[in-house]
Short mmCIF file of C-alpha atoms in Angstrom, two decimals:
data_model
loop_
_atom_site.label_atom_id
_atom_site.label_comp_id
_atom_site.label_asym_id
_atom_site.label_seq_id
_atom_site.Cartn_x
_atom_site.Cartn_y
_atom_site.Cartn_z
CA MET A 1 9.51 36.29 -18.55
CA SER A 2 8.09 35.63 -14.84
CA GLU A 3 6.51 37.21 -12.37
CA GLN A 4 8.60 37.75 -9.36
CA LEU A 5 7.49 36.41 -6.05
CA LEU A 6 11.02 36.17 -4.28
CA ALA A 7 13.42 39.47 -3.94
CA ILE A 8 16.66 39.31 -1.89
CA HIS A 9 19.41 42.58 -2.44
CA ASP A 10 22.37 42.27 -0.49
CA LEU A 11 21.30 40.78 2.18
CA HIS A 12 23.58 40.49 5.00
CA ALA A 13 22.38 38.04 8.46
CA GLY A 14 23.74 36.28 11.08
CA VAL A 15 23.37 34.63 15.00
CA GLU A 16 24.81 35.67 18.10
CA GLY A 17 27.20 38.53 16.58
CA LYS A 18 28.06 36.84 14.05
CA GLU A 19 27.86 37.52 9.88
CA ILE A 20 26.72 34.35 7.64
CA LEU A 21 25.54 35.56 4.67
CA LYS A 22 27.37 38.90 3.10
CA GLY A 23 25.70 40.59 0.73
CA LEU A 24 23.73 37.52 -1.11
CA ASN A 25 21.38 38.64 -3.96
CA LEU A 26 19.03 36.23 -5.41
CA ASN A 27 15.57 36.43 -7.46
CA ILE A 28 12.56 33.92 -8.24
CA GLY A 29 9.74 34.13 -10.10
CA LYS A 30 6.71 32.43 -10.27
CA GLY A 31 6.57 28.76 -11.48
CA GLU A 32 10.22 28.73 -11.14
CA VAL A 33 12.42 25.83 -9.13
CA HIS A 34 15.77 26.72 -7.81
CA VAL A 35 18.07 24.90 -6.46
CA ILE A 36 20.77 26.03 -4.15
CA LEU A 37 24.47 24.08 -3.95
CA GLY A 38 27.30 24.80 -1.73
CA PRO A 39 29.99 23.07 0.39
CA ASN A 40 28.56 22.46 4.35
CA GLY A 41 28.68 26.34 6.20
CA SER A 42 28.53 27.63 3.45
CA GLY A 43 25.17 29.67 4.80
CA LYS A 44 22.72 27.64 2.87
CA SER A 45 20.20 26.66 6.28
CA THR A 46 21.05 30.34 7.51
CA LEU A 47 19.04 31.64 3.82
CA MET A 48 16.13 29.88 4.14
CA ASN A 49 15.68 30.70 7.99
CA VAL A 50 16.35 34.21 7.69
CA ILE A 51 13.78 33.83 4.76
CA MET A 52 11.89 32.62 7.13
CA GLY A 53 11.87 34.70 9.67
CA HIS A 54 13.40 32.14 12.59
CA PRO A 55 13.92 34.85 15.56
CA LYS A 56 17.85 33.20 16.43
CA TYR A 57 19.19 35.52 13.15
CA GLU A 58 19.41 38.54 12.55
CA VAL A 59 18.81 40.69 9.37
CA THR A 60 21.81 43.30 9.47
CA GLY A 61 21.72 44.83 6.21
CA GLY A 62 19.75 44.62 2.41
CA SER A 63 16.78 44.23 1.19
CA LEU A 64 14.14 40.86 1.55
CA THR A 65 10.62 41.63 0.09
CA PHE A 66 8.14 38.53 -0.75
CA GLU A 67 5.06 39.87 -3.75
CA GLY A 68 6.77 43.31 -3.88
CA GLU A 69 6.40 42.89 -0.06
CA ASP A 70 8.93 43.81 2.63
CA LEU A 71 9.09 41.16 5.17
CA THR A 72 12.17 42.03 7.16
CA GLN A 73 10.21 42.64 10.09
CA LEU A 74 7.41 40.32 9.70
CA PRO A 75 7.63 37.85 12.21
CA THR A 76 7.04 33.67 10.61
CA TYR A 77 4.00 32.98 11.21
CA GLU A 78 2.95 36.05 8.98
CA ARG A 79 5.11 34.77 6.38
CA ALA A 80 3.70 31.58 6.73
CA ARG A 81 0.44 33.31 6.09
CA ARG A 82 1.14 35.64 3.14
CA GLY A 83 2.38 31.84 1.43
CA LEU A 84 5.77 30.26 2.33
CA PHE A 85 6.80 27.23 4.06
CA LEU A 86 9.48 25.68 5.31
CA SER A 87 10.23 22.20 5.32
CA PHE A 88 12.81 21.42 8.07
CA GLN A 89 16.11 19.27 7.31
CA THR A 90 15.93 17.84 11.15
CA PRO A 91 12.40 17.95 11.58
CA GLU A 92 11.48 17.79 15.50
CA GLU A 93 9.57 15.10 17.59
CA ILE A 94 6.09 17.09 19.34
CA PRO A 95 4.47 15.23 21.78
CA GLY A 96 0.53 16.06 22.22
CA ILE A 97 -0.41 17.07 18.90
CA THR A 98 -1.47 14.77 16.35
CA LEU A 99 0.48 15.24 12.16
CA GLY A 100 -3.53 15.61 11.15
CA THR A 101 -4.49 18.27 13.77
CA MET A 102 -1.45 19.42 13.63
CA ILE A 103 -1.77 20.14 9.28
CA ARG A 104 -5.27 21.64 10.21
CA THR A 105 -4.93 23.60 12.52
CA SER A 106 -1.86 25.20 10.47
CA MET A 107 -4.28 24.85 7.38
CA GLN A 108 -7.20 27.16 9.57
CA ALA A 109 -3.97 29.98 10.96
CA VAL A 110 -3.23 29.79 7.60
CA THR A 111 -5.85 30.69 5.86
CA GLY A 112 -7.84 32.34 8.89
CA LYS A 113 -10.94 30.02 7.74
CA LYS A 114 -12.39 27.06 9.30
CA VAL A 115 -11.25 24.05 7.53
CA LYS A 116 -14.40 21.58 7.47
CA LEU A 117 -13.21 18.28 9.19
CA LEU A 118 -14.94 15.74 6.73
CA PRO A 119 -13.22 17.08 3.14
CA PHE A 120 -9.88 17.38 5.47
CA ARG A 121 -9.80 14.22 6.58
CA LYS A 122 -11.00 12.86 2.63
CA GLU A 123 -7.87 14.48 0.86
CA LEU A 124 -5.97 14.33 3.85
CA LYS A 125 -6.10 10.69 3.08
CA GLU A 126 -5.26 10.70 -0.43
CA ARG A 127 -2.09 12.55 0.12
CA LEU A 128 -1.22 10.01 2.72
CA GLU A 129 -1.50 7.03 0.50
CA GLU A 130 0.59 9.20 -2.23
CA LEU A 131 3.62 9.07 0.30
CA LYS A 132 3.11 5.45 0.57
CA MET A 133 2.25 5.94 4.54
CA LYS A 134 -0.52 4.58 6.18
CA PRO A 135 -3.82 6.19 7.57
CA GLU A 136 -3.57 5.84 10.97
CA TYR A 137 -0.01 8.02 10.60
CA ALA A 138 -2.40 10.80 10.48
CA GLU A 139 -3.44 10.34 14.21
CA ARG A 140 0.22 9.70 15.60
CA TYR A 141 1.84 12.67 17.08
CA LEU A 142 4.23 15.14 15.14
CA ASN A 143 6.86 12.61 14.02
CA VAL A 144 7.22 10.44 17.15
CA GLY A 145 8.23 7.31 17.14
CA PHE A 146 8.85 8.49 12.73
CA SER A 147 12.22 6.90 11.04
CA GLY A 148 13.53 9.08 8.77
CA GLY A 149 12.40 8.54 5.47
CA GLU A 150 8.66 8.84 7.24
CA LYS A 151 9.74 12.23 8.63
CA LYS A 152 10.77 13.93 5.46
CA ARG A 153 7.32 12.52 3.97
CA ALA A 154 5.34 14.49 6.73
CA GLU A 155 6.89 17.06 5.38
CA ILE A 156 5.57 16.24 2.60
CA LEU A 157 2.72 15.95 3.54
CA GLN A 158 2.08 19.00 5.01
CA LEU A 159 3.70 20.92 1.63
CA LEU A 160 0.59 19.60 -0.46
CA MET A 161 -1.91 20.10 2.39
CA LEU A 162 -1.16 24.05 3.04
CA ASN A 163 -0.41 24.48 -1.13
CA PRO A 164 2.01 27.68 -0.11
CA LYS A 165 3.13 30.04 -2.82
CA LEU A 166 6.86 29.48 -2.34
CA ALA A 167 8.47 26.14 -0.77
CA LEU A 168 12.19 26.28 1.23
CA LEU A 169 12.83 22.93 0.72
CA ASP A 170 16.51 22.24 3.41
CA GLU A 171 18.09 18.90 2.44
CA THR A 172 14.28 16.99 2.55
CA ASP A 173 16.24 14.36 0.69
CA SER A 174 19.30 13.67 2.83
CA GLY A 175 19.49 10.26 5.18
CA LEU A 176 16.52 8.89 2.66
CA ASP A 177 17.47 5.37 0.44
CA VAL A 178 16.46 5.41 -2.97
CA ASP A 179 13.18 4.63 -2.75
CA ALA A 180 11.90 7.34 0.03
CA VAL A 181 13.82 10.08 -2.44
CA GLN A 182 11.98 8.71 -5.10
CA ILE A 183 8.18 8.85 -3.17
CA VAL A 184 9.92 12.84 -2.30
CA SER A 185 10.50 13.86 -5.36
CA GLU A 186 7.40 12.87 -6.91
CA GLY A 187 5.80 14.84 -3.75
CA VAL A 188 7.62 17.65 -4.63
CA ALA A 189 6.42 17.47 -8.22
CA LYS A 190 2.79 16.67 -6.69
CA PHE A 191 3.38 20.52 -5.86
CA HIS A 192 4.76 22.76 -7.70
CA ASN A 193 2.74 24.23 -10.81
CA GLU A 194 2.98 27.46 -12.69
CA ASN A 195 1.67 29.11 -9.31
CA ASN A 196 3.40 28.13 -6.67
CA SER A 197 7.90 27.90 -6.60
CA CYS A 198 10.48 26.39 -5.16
CA ILE A 199 14.15 26.62 -3.91
CA ILE A 200 15.54 23.34 -2.79
CA ILE A 201 18.61 22.97 -1.41
CA THR A 202 20.48 19.87 -1.17
CA HIS A 203 23.07 17.58 -2.21
CA ASN A 204 21.45 13.92 -3.40
CA THR A 205 20.31 15.48 -7.16
CA ARG A 206 18.13 12.64 -7.04
CA ILE A 207 15.51 14.91 -5.47
CA LEU A 208 15.71 16.69 -8.67
CA GLU A 209 14.96 13.98 -11.44
CA LYS A 210 10.68 14.77 -11.74
CA LEU A 211 11.27 18.47 -11.29
CA LYS A 212 12.23 20.94 -14.30
CA VAL A 213 14.61 22.98 -12.08
CA ASP A 214 15.38 27.08 -13.77
CA ARG A 215 18.11 27.99 -12.27
CA VAL A 216 21.09 27.05 -10.13
CA HIS A 217 22.98 28.79 -7.38
CA VAL A 218 26.23 27.87 -5.63
CA LEU A 219 26.26 29.73 -2.40
CA MET A 220 30.18 29.59 -0.79
CA GLN A 221 30.88 32.03 2.33
CA GLY A 222 27.40 33.39 2.17
CA ARG A 223 27.34 34.91 -1.60
CA ILE A 224 25.89 33.49 -4.62
CA VAL A 225 29.44 32.63 -6.50
CA GLU A 226 28.51 30.93 -9.23
CA GLU A 227 24.82 30.66 -11.33
CA GLY A 228 23.36 28.65 -13.98
CA GLY A 229 21.35 26.19 -16.06
CA PRO A 230 20.38 22.97 -14.86
CA GLU A 231 23.74 21.92 -16.50
CA LEU A 232 25.46 23.26 -13.60
CA VAL A 233 24.28 20.72 -11.15
CA GLU A 234 26.10 17.88 -13.61
CA GLN A 235 28.97 20.06 -13.68
CA ILE A 236 28.96 20.11 -9.85
CA ASN A 237 28.05 15.95 -9.64
CA ALA A 238 31.45 15.60 -11.70
CA HIS A 239 33.98 18.09 -11.09
CA GLY A 240 32.65 19.39 -7.18
CA PHE A 241 33.11 22.44 -6.25
CA THR A 242 36.94 23.10 -6.12
CA HIS A 243 37.10 24.85 -9.56
CA ILE A 244 34.41 27.30 -8.58
CA ALA A 245 35.50 27.90 -5.12
CA ALA A 246 39.25 28.78 -6.87
CA ASP A 247 37.56 31.08 -9.72
CA ALA A 248 35.69 32.88 -6.67
CA ALA A 249 38.77 33.80 -4.48
CA GLU A 250 40.12 35.15 -7.60
CA LYS A 251 36.90 37.68 -7.82
#
């Protein structure tokens, strides 16, 4: 059995007084890949933001622990220092700071150590090549003028460079063509190993083709209502969420 990395018990959370997560339970072991599926509005992105500590969201009940430490009161930057990383569904454009500078600054903030420039540039160049991005992207302002696919690849670039313990990927594959999904999927596969874990939200299961999925969870109305192995992805692809919703309503 794998060592537990993230444990969520009876989590209640919401925004502006509206409860969105209504008693959610989830356990992630080290080295595992978990997939969260569910219809729009079921609370998937809220879950990712709550794990990462977005100040807009309020935890009103339950517990959230990472490597045995309670995360509930920790600000986002402290969660990042402990090894959490969130890839955004819609990455923001940030004029005035280049992609390369942002990554190097983030690495220094997370590790608390100075990142030497020459080794950093060498690794960054190699990672850009792996993601089929030209070297000059490192000198461009973060996501400014990037296509949708380039923004998502820039997220995976950050993931590879920061090398967190837990990657939260919120529809990183949304809006991408077949070739871009393949590149992103390969990037996630390069990141994942026995010492880190992934939680992936997706509507396009092609991103999973390069990964060994350990567990699939179906989230509806703020709760996980169905769980299973990789075969659950195929069932949902074939039949949708209708039968799961009907079963959940009867419970």
